[in-house]
Short mmCIF file of C-alpha atoms in Angstrom, two decimals:
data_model
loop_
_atom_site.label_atom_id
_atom_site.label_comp_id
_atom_site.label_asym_id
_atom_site.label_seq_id
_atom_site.Cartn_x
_atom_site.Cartn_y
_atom_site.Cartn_z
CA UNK F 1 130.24 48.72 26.35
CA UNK F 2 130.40 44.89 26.63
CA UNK F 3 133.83 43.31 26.71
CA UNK F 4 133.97 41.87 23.25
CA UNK F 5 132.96 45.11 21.61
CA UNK F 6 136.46 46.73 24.19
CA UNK F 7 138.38 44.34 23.09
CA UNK F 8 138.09 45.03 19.07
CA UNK F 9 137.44 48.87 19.39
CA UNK F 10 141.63 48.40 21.10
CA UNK F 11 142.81 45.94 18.48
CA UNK F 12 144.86 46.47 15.24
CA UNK F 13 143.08 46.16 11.95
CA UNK F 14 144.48 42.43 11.77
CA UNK F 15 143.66 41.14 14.97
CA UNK F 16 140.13 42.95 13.83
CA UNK F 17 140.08 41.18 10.92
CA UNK F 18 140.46 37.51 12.79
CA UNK F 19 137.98 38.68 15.11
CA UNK F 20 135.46 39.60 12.65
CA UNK F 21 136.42 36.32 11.03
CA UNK F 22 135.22 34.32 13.80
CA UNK F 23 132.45 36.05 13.95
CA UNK F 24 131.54 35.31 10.58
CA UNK F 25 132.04 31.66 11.17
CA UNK F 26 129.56 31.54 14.26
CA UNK F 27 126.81 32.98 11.88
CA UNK F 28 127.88 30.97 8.65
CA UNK F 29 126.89 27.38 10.93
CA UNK F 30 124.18 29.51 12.40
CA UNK F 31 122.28 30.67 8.95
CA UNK F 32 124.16 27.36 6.35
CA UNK F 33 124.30 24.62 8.89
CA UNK F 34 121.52 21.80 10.27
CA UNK F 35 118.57 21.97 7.62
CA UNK F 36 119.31 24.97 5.14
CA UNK F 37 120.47 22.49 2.27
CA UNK F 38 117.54 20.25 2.53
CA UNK F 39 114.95 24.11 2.78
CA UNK F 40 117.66 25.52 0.06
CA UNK F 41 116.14 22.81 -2.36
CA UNK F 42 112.79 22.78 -1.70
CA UNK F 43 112.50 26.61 -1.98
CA UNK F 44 114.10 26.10 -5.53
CA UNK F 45 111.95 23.83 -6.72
CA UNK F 46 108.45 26.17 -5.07
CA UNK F 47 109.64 28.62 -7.99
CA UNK F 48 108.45 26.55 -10.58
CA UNK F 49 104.97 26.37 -8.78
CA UNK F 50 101.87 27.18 -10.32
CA UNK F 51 99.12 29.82 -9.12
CA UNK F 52 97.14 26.98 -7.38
CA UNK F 53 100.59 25.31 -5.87
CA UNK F 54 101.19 28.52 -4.19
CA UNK F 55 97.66 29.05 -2.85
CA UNK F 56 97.84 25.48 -1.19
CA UNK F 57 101.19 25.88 0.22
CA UNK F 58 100.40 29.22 1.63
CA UNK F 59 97.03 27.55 3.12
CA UNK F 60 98.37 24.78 4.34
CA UNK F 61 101.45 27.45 6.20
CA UNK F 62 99.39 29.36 7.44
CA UNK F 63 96.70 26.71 9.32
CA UNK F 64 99.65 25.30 10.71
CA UNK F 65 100.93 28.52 11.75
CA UNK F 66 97.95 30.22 13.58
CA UNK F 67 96.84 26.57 14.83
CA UNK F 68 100.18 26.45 16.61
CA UNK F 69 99.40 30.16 17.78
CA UNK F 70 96.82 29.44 19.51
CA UNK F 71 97.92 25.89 21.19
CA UNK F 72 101.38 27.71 22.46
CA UNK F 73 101.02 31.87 22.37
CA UNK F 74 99.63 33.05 25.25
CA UNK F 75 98.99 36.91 23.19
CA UNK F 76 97.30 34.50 20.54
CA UNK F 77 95.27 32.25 22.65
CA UNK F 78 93.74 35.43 23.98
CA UNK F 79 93.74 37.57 20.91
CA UNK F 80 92.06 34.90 18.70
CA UNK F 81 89.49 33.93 21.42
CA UNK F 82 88.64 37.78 21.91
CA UNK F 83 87.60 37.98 18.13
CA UNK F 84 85.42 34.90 18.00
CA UNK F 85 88.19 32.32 16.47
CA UNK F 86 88.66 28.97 18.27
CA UNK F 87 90.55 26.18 17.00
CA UNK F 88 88.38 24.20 14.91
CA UNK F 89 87.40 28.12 13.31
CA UNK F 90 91.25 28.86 12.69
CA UNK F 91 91.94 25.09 11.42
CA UNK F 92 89.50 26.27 8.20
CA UNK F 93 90.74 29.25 7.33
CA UNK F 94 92.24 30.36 4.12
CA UNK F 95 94.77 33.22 3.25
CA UNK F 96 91.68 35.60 2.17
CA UNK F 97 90.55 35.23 5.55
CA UNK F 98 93.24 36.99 7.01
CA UNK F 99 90.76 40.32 7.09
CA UNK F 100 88.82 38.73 10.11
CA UNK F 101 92.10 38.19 12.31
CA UNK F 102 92.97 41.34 14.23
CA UNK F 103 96.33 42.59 13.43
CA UNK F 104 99.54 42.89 15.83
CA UNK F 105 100.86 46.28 16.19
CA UNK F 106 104.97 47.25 16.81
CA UNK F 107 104.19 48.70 20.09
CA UNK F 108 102.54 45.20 20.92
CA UNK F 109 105.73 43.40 19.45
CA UNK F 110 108.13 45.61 21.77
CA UNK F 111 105.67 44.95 24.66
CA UNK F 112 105.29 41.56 24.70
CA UNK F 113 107.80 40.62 22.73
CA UNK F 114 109.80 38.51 24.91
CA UNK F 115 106.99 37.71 26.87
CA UNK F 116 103.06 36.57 25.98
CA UNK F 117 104.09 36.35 22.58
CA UNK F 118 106.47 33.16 22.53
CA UNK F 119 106.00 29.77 21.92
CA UNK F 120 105.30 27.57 25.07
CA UNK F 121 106.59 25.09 22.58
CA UNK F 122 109.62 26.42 20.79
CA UNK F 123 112.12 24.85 18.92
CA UNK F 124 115.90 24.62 20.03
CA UNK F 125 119.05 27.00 20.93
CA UNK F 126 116.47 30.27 19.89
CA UNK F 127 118.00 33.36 20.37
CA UNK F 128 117.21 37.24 20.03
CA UNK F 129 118.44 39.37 17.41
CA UNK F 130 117.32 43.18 17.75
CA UNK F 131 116.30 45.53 14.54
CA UNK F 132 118.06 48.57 13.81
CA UNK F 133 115.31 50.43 15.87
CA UNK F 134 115.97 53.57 13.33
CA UNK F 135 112.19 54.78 14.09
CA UNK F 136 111.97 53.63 17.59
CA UNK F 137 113.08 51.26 20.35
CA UNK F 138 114.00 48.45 18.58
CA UNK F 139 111.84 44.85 18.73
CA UNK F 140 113.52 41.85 19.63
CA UNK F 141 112.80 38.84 17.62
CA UNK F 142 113.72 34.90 18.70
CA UNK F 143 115.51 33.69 16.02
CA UNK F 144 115.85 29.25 16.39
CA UNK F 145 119.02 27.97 14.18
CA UNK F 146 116.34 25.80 12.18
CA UNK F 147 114.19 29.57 11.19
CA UNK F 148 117.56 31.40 10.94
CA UNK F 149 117.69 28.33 7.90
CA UNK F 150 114.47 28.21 6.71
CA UNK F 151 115.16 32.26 5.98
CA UNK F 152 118.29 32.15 4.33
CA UNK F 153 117.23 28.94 2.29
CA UNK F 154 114.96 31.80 0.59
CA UNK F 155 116.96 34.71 0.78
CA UNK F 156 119.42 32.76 -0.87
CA UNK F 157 117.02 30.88 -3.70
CA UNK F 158 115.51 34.14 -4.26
CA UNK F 159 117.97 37.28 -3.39
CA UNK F 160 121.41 36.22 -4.13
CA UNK F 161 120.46 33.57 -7.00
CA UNK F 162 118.32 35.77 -8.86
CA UNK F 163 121.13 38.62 -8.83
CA UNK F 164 123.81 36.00 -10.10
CA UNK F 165 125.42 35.67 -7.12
CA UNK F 166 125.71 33.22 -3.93
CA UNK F 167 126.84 32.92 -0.26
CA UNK F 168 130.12 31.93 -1.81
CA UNK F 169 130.31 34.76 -4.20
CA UNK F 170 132.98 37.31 -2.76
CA UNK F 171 130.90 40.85 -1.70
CA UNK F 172 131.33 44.06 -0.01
CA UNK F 173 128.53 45.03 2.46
CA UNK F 174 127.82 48.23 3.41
CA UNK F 175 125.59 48.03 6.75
CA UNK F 176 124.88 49.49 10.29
CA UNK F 177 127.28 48.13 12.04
CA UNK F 178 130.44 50.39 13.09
CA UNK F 179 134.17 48.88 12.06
CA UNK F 180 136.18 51.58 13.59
CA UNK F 181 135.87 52.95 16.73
CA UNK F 182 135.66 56.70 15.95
CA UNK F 183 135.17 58.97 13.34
CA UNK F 184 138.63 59.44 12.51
CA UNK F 185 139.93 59.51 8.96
CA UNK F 186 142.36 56.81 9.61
CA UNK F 187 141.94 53.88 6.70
CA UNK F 188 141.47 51.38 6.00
CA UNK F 189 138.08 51.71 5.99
CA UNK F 190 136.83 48.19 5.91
CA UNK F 191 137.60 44.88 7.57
CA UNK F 192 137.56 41.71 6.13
CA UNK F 193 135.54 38.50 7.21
CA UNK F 194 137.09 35.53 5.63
CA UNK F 195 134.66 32.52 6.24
CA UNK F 196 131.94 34.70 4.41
CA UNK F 197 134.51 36.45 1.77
CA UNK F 198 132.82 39.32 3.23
CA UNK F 199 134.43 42.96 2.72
CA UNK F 200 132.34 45.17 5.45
CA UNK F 201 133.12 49.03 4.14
CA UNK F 202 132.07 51.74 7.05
CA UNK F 203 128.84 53.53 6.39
CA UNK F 204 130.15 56.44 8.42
CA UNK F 205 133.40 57.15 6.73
CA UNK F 206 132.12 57.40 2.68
CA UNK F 207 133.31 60.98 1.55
CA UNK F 208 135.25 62.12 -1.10
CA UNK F 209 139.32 61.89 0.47
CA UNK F 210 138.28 58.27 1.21
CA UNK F 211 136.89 57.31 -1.32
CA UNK F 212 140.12 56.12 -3.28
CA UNK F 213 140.42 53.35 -0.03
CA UNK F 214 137.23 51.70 -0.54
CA UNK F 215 138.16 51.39 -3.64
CA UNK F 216 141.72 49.70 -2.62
CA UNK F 217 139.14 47.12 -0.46
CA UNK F 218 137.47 45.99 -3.35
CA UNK F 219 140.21 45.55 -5.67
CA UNK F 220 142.15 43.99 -2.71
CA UNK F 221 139.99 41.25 -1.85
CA UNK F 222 138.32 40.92 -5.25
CA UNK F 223 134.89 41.69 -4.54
CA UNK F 224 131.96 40.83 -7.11
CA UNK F 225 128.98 42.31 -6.11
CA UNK F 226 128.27 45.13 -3.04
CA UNK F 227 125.30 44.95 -1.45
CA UNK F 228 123.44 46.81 1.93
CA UNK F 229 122.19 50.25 2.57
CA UNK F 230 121.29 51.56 -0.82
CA UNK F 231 122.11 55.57 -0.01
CA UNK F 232 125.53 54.22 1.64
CA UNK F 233 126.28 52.13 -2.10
CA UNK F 234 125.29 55.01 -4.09
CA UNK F 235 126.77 58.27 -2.43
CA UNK F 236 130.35 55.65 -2.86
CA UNK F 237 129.34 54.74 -6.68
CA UNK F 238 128.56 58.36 -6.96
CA UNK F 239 132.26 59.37 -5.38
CA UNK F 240 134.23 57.10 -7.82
CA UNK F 241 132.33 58.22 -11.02
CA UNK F 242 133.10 62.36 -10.07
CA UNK F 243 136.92 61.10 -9.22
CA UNK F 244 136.47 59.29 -12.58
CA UNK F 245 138.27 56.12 -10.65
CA UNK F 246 138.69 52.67 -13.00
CA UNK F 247 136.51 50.32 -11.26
CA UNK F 248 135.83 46.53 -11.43
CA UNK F 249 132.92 45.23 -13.31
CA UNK F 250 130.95 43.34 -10.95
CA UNK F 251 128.19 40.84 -10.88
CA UNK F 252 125.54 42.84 -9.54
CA UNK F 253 124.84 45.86 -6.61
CA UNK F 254 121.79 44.31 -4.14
CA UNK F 255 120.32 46.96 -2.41
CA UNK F 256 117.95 46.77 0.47
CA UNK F 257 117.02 48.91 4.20
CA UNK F 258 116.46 52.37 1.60
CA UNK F 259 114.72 53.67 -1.18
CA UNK F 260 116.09 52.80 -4.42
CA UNK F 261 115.41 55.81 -6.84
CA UNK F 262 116.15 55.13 -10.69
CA UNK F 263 119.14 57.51 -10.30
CA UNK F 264 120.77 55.08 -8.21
CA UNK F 265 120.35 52.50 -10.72
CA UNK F 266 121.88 54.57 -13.33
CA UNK F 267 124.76 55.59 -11.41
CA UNK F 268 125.50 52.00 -9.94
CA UNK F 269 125.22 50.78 -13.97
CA UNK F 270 127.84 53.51 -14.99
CA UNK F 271 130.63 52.93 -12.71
CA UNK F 272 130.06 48.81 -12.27
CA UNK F 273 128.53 48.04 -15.33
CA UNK F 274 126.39 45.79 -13.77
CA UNK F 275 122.25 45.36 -13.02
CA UNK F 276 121.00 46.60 -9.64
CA UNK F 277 118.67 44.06 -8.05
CA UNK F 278 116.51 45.53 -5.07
CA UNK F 279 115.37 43.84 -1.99
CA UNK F 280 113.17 43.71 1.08
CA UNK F 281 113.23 42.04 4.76
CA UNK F 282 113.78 42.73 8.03
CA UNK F 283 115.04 41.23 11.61
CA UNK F 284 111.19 40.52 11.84
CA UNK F 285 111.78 37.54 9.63
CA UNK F 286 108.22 37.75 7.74
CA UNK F 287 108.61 38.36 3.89
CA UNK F 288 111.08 38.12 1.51
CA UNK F 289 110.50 40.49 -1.87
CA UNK F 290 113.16 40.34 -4.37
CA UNK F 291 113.68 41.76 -7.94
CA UNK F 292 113.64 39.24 -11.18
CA UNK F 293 115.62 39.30 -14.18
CA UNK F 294 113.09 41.33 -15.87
CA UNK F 295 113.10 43.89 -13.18
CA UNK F 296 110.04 43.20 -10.96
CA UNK F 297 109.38 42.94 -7.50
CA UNK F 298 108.08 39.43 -6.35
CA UNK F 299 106.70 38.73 -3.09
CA UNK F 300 108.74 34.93 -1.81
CA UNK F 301 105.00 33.34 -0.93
CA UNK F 302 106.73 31.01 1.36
CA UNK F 303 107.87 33.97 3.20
CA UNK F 304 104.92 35.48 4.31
CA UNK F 305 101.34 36.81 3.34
CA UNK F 306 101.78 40.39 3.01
CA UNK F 307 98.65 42.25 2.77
CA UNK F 308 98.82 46.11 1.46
CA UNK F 309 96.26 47.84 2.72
CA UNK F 310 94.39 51.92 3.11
CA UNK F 311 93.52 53.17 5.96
CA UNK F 312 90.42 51.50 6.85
CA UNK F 313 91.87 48.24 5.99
CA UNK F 314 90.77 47.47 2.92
CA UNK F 315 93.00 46.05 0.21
CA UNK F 316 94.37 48.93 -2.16
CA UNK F 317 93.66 49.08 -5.56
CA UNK F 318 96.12 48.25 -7.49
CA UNK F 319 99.01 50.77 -8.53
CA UNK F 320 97.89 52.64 -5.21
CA UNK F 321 100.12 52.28 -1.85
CA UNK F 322 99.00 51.74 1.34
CA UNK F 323 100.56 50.14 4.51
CA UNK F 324 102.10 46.54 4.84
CA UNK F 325 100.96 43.95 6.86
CA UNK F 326 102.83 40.71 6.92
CA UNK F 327 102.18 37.31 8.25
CA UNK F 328 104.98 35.07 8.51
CA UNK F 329 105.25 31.57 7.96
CA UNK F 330 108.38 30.62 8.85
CA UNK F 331 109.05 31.54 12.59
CA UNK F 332 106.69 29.36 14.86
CA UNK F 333 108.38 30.54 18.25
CA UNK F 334 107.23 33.96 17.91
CA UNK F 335 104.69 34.25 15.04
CA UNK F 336 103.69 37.39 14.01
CA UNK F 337 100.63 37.66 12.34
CA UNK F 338 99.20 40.09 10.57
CA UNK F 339 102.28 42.59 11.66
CA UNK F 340 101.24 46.38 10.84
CA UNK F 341 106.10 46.78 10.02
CA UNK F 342 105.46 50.44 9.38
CA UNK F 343 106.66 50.21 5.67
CA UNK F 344 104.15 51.50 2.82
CA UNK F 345 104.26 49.64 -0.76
CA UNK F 346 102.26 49.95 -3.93
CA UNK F 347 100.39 47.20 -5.37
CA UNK F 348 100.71 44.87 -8.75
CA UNK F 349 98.36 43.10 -9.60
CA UNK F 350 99.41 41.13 -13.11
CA UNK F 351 101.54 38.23 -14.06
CA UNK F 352 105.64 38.89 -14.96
CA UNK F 353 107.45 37.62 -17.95
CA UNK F 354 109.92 35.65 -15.61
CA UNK F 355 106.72 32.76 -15.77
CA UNK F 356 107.51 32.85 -11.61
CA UNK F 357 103.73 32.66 -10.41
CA UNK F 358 104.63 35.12 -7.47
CA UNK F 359 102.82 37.83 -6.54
CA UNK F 360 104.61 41.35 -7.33
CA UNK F 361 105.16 45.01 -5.85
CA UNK F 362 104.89 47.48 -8.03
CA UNK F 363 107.38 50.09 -5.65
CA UNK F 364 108.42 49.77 -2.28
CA UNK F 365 108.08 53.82 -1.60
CA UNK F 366 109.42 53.50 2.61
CA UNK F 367 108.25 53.53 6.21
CA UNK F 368 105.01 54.72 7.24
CA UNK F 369 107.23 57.68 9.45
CA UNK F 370 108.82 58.81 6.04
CA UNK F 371 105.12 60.09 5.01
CA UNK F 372 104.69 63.67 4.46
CA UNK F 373 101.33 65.27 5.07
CA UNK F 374 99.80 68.38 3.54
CA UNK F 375 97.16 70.59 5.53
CA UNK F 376 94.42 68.86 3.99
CA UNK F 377 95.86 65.54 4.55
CA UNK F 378 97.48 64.65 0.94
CA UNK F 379 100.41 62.50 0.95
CA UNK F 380 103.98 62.56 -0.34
CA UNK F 381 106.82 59.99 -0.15
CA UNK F 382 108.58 60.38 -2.65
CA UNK F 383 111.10 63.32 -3.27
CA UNK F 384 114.25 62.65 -5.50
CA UNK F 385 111.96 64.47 -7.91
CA UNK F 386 111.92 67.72 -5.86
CA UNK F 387 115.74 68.03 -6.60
CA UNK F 388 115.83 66.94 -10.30
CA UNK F 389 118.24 68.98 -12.26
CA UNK F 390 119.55 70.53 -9.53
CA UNK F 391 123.30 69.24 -10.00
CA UNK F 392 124.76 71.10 -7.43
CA UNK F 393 122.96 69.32 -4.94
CA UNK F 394 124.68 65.88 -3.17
CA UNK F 395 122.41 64.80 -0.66
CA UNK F 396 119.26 66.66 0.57
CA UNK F 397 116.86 65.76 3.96
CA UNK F 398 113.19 66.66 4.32
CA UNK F 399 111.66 67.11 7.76
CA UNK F 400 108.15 68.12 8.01
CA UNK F 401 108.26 69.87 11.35
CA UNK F 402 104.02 70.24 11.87
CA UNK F 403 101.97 70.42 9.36
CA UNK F 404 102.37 74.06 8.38
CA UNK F 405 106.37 74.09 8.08
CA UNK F 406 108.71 71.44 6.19
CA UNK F 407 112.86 72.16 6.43
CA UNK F 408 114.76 71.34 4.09
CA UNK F 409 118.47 70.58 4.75
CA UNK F 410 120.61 70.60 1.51
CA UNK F 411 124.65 69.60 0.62
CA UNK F 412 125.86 71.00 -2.36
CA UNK F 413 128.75 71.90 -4.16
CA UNK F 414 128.04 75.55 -4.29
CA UNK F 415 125.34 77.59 -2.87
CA UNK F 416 122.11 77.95 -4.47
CA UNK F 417 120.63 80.20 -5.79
CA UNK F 418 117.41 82.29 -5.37
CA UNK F 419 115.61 80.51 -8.37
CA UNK F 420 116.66 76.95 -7.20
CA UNK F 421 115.09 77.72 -4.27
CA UNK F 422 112.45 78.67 -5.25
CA UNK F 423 111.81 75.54 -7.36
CA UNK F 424 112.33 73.33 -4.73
CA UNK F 425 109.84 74.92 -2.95
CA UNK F 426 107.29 75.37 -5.83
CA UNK F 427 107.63 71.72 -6.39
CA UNK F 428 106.90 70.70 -2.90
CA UNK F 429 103.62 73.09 -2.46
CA UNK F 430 102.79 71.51 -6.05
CA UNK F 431 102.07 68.32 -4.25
CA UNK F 432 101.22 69.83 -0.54
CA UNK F 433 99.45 73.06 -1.36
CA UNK F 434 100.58 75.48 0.48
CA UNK F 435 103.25 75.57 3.16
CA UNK F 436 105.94 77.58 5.30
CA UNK F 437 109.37 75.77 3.84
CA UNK F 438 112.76 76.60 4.69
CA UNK F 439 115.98 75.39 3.02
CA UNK F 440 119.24 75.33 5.02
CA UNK F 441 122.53 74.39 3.47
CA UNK F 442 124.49 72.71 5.48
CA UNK F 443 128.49 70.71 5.08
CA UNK F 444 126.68 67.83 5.82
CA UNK F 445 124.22 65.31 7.22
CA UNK F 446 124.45 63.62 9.73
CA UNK F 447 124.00 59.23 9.57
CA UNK F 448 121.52 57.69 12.38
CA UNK F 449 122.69 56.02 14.59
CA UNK F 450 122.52 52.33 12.63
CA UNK F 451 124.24 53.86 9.49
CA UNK F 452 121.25 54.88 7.52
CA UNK F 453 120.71 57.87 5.63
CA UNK F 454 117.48 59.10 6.60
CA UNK F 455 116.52 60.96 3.45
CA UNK F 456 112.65 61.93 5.18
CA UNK F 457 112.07 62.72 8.59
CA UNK F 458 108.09 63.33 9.70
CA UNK F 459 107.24 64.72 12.91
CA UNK F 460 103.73 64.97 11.85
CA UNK F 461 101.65 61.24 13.07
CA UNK F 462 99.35 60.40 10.46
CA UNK F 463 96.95 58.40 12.35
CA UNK F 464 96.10 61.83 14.07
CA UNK F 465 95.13 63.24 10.60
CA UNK F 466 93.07 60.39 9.54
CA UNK F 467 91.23 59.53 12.44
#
């Protein structure tokens, strides 16, 4: 355990409190100080682009980006060279090359991460931040305080803005990151970062009994939107509506790191009266997507080029999903181009009535591990839908063991009966054909280790069924 980490885990909540305080001032220069007013402003005024703006932006990015690549990244140097591409080649290309670039797997990024695949030339003060690692050992990623800005200069214009809200807006995060020291009932259950007029609830401590004290945190420190893990927001939205508890109208709920189903939406609506905006990134640092007023997904283009593509590649069709690939344009220390993140999303391919010329996601359905696979290698990935009408049920985890037998764990309030059962698992082989399932109730579920509820769990490796 490092020192810092002993030396909060032993304090009282208000020496916790400063602590977390200062901390929050280290990262507000990090992410709002040096350039991020001047980026801020320019990534407000690339929303009023047109289509052909965009395309010449992007271009222009993304020249500059694999140009610099291959002057300064040893992995790219030899990775670009190895498929044909030289300088003068790379200098010409246009965002519907991509296809003819090979693409940079995770298990590459953890390998060489720290190695082959930084910048001989890098910009100042970089330092690595490390991803939650939920499906794996995490990758490290060299953050620079001018990227750190260029990011949050989008997240910000794009994200916060679009939700109503700002950095200055007063919010209640519910993340990864662990508060208290054990899993003792002992409130309060949050701690409070002042610089940011952050509230940061535990993840790990959300039940009923406690519910009441979360509540206390946002009243306390007058909190206008919530934001983080979307599971964590709703199982607490869902816990004040059943205790029927007189909540604040808020801004907005931004959720992100989970799926967002539509009963989420509906809950968060009834008990903050409020519109949920959902959102995508990661520690990787390349693409922004964020939901518009009218309720679609945009791709930031000065994020990234994200790709969605099957199996063999190809670009999907649109309304179909297939696996993400993302070049970013924004880190130039350690680039990462065409990244295979292990997410999945489904295409949209038409304009929005927002007039933002951005390219949109239809659904961001989750990782790539979160696929189940039938016997004759059909997919599913999504399965609120499974448990629909079900009431008893509070929280239910699918694990496809092999490819014969999925388990099932289940909370509910009561136990269920022989015909729920059985409709669970009519609606699964529905989908999957046939299968051995088995459904275990259980008091609860269990968190990872980052704070995530991980609602699918597949043991099953889909390359091996589609090679």
């Amino acid at each position: 355990m490092k020192v810092a980490e002993k030396i909060y885990n032993g304090s009282p909540v208000i020496i916790q409190n400063l602590l977390i305080s200062a901390f929050g001032y280290y990262w507000n220069k990090k992410r709002f100080g040096g350039i991020f007013q001047q980026e801020y402003g320019a990534a407000k005024d690339r929303e009023n682009f047109t289509a052909d703006q965009w395309y010449n932006h992007q271009a222009a990015q993304l020249r500059m980006i694999l140009l610099h690549a291959y002057n300064t990244v040893p992995y790219y140097k030899n990775s670009f060279s190895n498929a044909g591409f030289n300088a003068a080649a790379l200098a010409r290309i246009s965002p519907g090359d991509l296809h003819r670039l090979p693409f940079l797997s995770k298990d590459d990024l953890r390998k060489f991460g720290t190695s082959t695949l930084l910048s001989t030339a890098p910009e100042k003060s970089g330092y690595f931040l490390a991803s939650s690692g939920s499906t794996g050992t995490p990758v490290q990623i060299l953050y620079s305080p001018a990227m750190h800005q260029r990011w949050f200069a989008i997240y910000e214009s794009r994200i916060r803005n679009w939700a109503g809200v700002s950095s200055f807006t007063p919010r209640g995060m519910i993340g990864g990151r662990r508060i208290l020291a054990s899993a003792s009932n002992t409130p309060p259950f949050y701690r409070y970062n002042y610089f940011e007029k952050q509230v940061y609830f535990s993840a790990y401590h959300i039940n009923p009994a406690n519910a009441s004290n979360y509540l206390a945190g946002i009243r306390k420190h007058g909190v206008e939107y919530m934001t983080g893990y979307a599971m964590s927001n709703f199982f607490l939205a869902r816990f004040f509506k059943e205790q029927q508890l007189d909540v604040p109208q808020l801004t907005s709920v931004i959720t992100s790191s989970e799926k967002l189903t539509q009963e989420m939406r509906q809950t968060f609506t009834d008990v903050y009266h409020c519109k949920t905006f959902d959102s995508w990134g990661s520690v990787e640092a390349c693409g922004i997507i964020s939901e518009c007023e009218q309720g679609n997904l945009h791709v930031s283009p000065d994020s990234a080029i994200i790709e969605i593509l099957d199996e063999n590649m190809h670009p999907v069709a649109d309304g179909e999903a297939g696996d993400v690939y993302c070049t970013g344009l924004l880190n130039v220390d350690q680039p990462l181009i065409r990244y295979k993140i292990g997410d999945r999303m489904i295409s949209k391919k038409e304009d929005c009535a927002c007039g933002r010329k951005m390219p949109m996601i239809k659904e961001i359905v989750g990782r790539t591990e979160d696929v189940v696979i039938g016997k004759d290698g059909r997919e599913m990935v999504r399965f609120h839908s499974v448990f629909y009408g079900i009431e008893r049920i509070k929280m239910a985890q699918v694990i496809q063991e092999n490819l014969q037998h999925i388990h099932i764990k289940v909370v509910a309030d009561t136990h269920l009966d022989n015909s729920e059962q059985l409709l669970i698992k009519n609606r699964i082989q529905s989908q999957l054909g046939s299968m051995d399932i088995t459904i275990e109730e259980t008091p609860f579920i269990p968190l990872t280790d980052n704070g995530k509820f991980q609602a699918v769990i597949s043991k099953v490796k889909r390359q091996q069924i589609i090679a």
